Coordinates of C-alpha atoms in Angstrom, one line a residue:
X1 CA 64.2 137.8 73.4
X2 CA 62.5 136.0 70.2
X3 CA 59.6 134.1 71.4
X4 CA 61.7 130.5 70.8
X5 CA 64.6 131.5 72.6
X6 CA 61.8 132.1 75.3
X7 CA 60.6 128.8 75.0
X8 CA 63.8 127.0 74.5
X9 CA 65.3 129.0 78.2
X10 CA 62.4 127.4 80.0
X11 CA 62.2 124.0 79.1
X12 CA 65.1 122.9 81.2
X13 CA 63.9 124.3 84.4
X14 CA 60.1 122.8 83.3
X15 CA 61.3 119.4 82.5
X16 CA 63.6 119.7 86.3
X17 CA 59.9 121.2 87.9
X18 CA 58.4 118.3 86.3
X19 CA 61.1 115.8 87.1
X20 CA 61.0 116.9 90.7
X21 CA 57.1 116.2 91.1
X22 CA 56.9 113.2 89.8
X23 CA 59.9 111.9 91.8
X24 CA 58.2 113.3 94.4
X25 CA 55.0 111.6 94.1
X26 CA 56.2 108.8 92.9
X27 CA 58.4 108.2 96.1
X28 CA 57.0 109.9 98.6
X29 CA 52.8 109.4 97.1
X30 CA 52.5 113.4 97.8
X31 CA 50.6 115.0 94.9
X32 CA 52.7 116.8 92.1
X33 CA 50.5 119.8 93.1
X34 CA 52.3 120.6 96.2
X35 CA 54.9 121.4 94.0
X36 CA 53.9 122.1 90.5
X37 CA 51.3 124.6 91.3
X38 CA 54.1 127.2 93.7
X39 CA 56.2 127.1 90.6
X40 CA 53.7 128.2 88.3
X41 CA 52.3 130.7 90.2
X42 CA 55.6 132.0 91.6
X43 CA 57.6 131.4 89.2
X44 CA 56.0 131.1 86.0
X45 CA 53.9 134.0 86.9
X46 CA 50.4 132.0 85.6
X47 CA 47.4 132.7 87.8
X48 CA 45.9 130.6 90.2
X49 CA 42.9 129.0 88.4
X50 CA 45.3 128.3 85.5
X51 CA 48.0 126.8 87.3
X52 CA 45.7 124.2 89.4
X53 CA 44.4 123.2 86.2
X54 CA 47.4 122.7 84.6
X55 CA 48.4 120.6 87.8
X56 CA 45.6 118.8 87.5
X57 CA 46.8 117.5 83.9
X58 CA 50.3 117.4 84.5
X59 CA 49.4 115.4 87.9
X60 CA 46.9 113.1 85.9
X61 CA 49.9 111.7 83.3
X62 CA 52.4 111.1 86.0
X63 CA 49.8 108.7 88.0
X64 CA 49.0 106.9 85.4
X65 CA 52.9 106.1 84.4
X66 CA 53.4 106.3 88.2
X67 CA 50.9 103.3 88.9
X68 CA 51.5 100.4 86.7
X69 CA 55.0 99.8 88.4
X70 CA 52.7 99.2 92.0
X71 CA 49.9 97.7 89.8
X72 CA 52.1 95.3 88.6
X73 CA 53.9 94.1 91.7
X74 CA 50.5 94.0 93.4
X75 CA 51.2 96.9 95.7
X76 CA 47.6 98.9 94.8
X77 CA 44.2 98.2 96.9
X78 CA 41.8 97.6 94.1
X79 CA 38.5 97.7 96.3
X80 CA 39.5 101.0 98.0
X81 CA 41.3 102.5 94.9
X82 CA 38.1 102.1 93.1
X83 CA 35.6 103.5 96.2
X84 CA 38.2 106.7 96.5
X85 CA 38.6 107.3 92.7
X86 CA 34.9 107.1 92.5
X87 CA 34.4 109.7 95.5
X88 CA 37.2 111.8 93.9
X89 CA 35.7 112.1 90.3
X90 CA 32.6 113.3 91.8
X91 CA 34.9 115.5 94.4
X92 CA 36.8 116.9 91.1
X93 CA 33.5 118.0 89.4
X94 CA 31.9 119.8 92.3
X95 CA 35.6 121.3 93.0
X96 CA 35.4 121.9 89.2
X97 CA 32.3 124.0 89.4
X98 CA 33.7 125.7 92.4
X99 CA 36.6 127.1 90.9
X100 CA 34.9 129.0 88.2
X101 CA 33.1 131.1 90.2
X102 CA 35.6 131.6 92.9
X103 CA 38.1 134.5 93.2
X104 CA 41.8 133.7 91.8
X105 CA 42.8 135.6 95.4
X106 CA 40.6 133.3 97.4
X107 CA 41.8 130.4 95.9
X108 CA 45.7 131.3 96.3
X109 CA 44.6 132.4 100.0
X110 CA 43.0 128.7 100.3
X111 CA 45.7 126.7 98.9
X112 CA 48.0 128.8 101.3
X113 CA 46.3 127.7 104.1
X114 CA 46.2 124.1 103.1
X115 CA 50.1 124.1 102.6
X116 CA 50.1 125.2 106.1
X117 CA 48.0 122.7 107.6
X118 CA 49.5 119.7 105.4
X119 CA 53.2 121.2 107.1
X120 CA 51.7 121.6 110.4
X121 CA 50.7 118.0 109.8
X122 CA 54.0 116.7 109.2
X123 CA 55.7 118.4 111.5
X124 CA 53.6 117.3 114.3
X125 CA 53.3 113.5 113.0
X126 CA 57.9 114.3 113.3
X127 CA 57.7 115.4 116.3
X128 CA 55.2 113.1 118.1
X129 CA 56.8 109.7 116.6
X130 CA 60.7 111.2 117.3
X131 CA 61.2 110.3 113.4
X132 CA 63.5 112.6 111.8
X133 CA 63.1 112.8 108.0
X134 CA 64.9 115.5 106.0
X135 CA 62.4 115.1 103.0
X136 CA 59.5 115.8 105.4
X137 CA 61.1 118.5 106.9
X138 CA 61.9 120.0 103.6
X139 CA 58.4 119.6 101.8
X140 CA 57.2 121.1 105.6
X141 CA 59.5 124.2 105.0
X142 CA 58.5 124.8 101.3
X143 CA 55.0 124.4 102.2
X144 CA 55.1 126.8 104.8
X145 CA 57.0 129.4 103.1
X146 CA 54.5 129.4 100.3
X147 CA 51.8 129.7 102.5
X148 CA 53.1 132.8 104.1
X149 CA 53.8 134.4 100.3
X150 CA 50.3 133.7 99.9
X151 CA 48.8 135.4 103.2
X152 CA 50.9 137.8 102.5
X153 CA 50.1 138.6 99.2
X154 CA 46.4 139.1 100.3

């Protein structure tokens, strides 16, 4: 397949990947991550370093369009907002640093294990306040069956 017929097959599915996420964290405040970095790596086939960084951008643009409709009606916490995205600039830069020397197997393990405990999470905070919500359980079931492709990967 000519390299533009490549292209052009893939940027529906993108754009729906890319839809999805920012719906997602627009809604629900969960980071595009969760869900941009599985497709990459699983189904784009781009390696773990790459896709987190891609995320990273990706993520990035979306907040910023994502915010000024809370900014504007008053629904952001400016003292806090500006203590945690202080905290998480440094956070990014050491996680930056990180990253480069860490194995792309390590990291996919990692992330893996995070999905699980962020699932776990969910499922417990379900289950202890007798909530049912079909989105958690949903973003709980994707999570975990990444996580298990990535364990069992390694």
């Amino acid at each position: 397949m000519p390299d533009a017929q490549r292209v052009s097959s893939r940027l529906l599915p993108d754009m729906g990947v890319g839809a999805a996420a920012g719906v997602l964290s627009g809604t629900l405040g969960v980071g595009g991550g969760l869900v941009l970095v599985p497709y990459l790596v699983l189904v784009r086939g781009v390696p773990q370093k790459v896709a987190q960084a891609t995320a990273l951008v990706l993520v990035c643009m979306a907040a910023l369009a994502g915010v000024v409709p809370y900014a504007l009606s008053g629904e952001v916490a400016p003292i806090p907002a500006a203590c945690i995205l202080a905290g998480g600039i440094v956070g990014a830069l050491v996680g930056a640093a990180v990253v480069q020397r860490a194995p792309s197997r390590s990291l996919q393990f990692a992330f893996g294990i995070l999905l699980i405990l962020i699932s776990l999470r969910l499922v417990w905070s379900i289950w202890a306040s007798d909530r049912k919500s079909n989105t958690s359980e949903l973003q709980s079931r994707v999570d975990i069956s990444y996580a298990v492709f990535c364990l069992k990967k390694k």
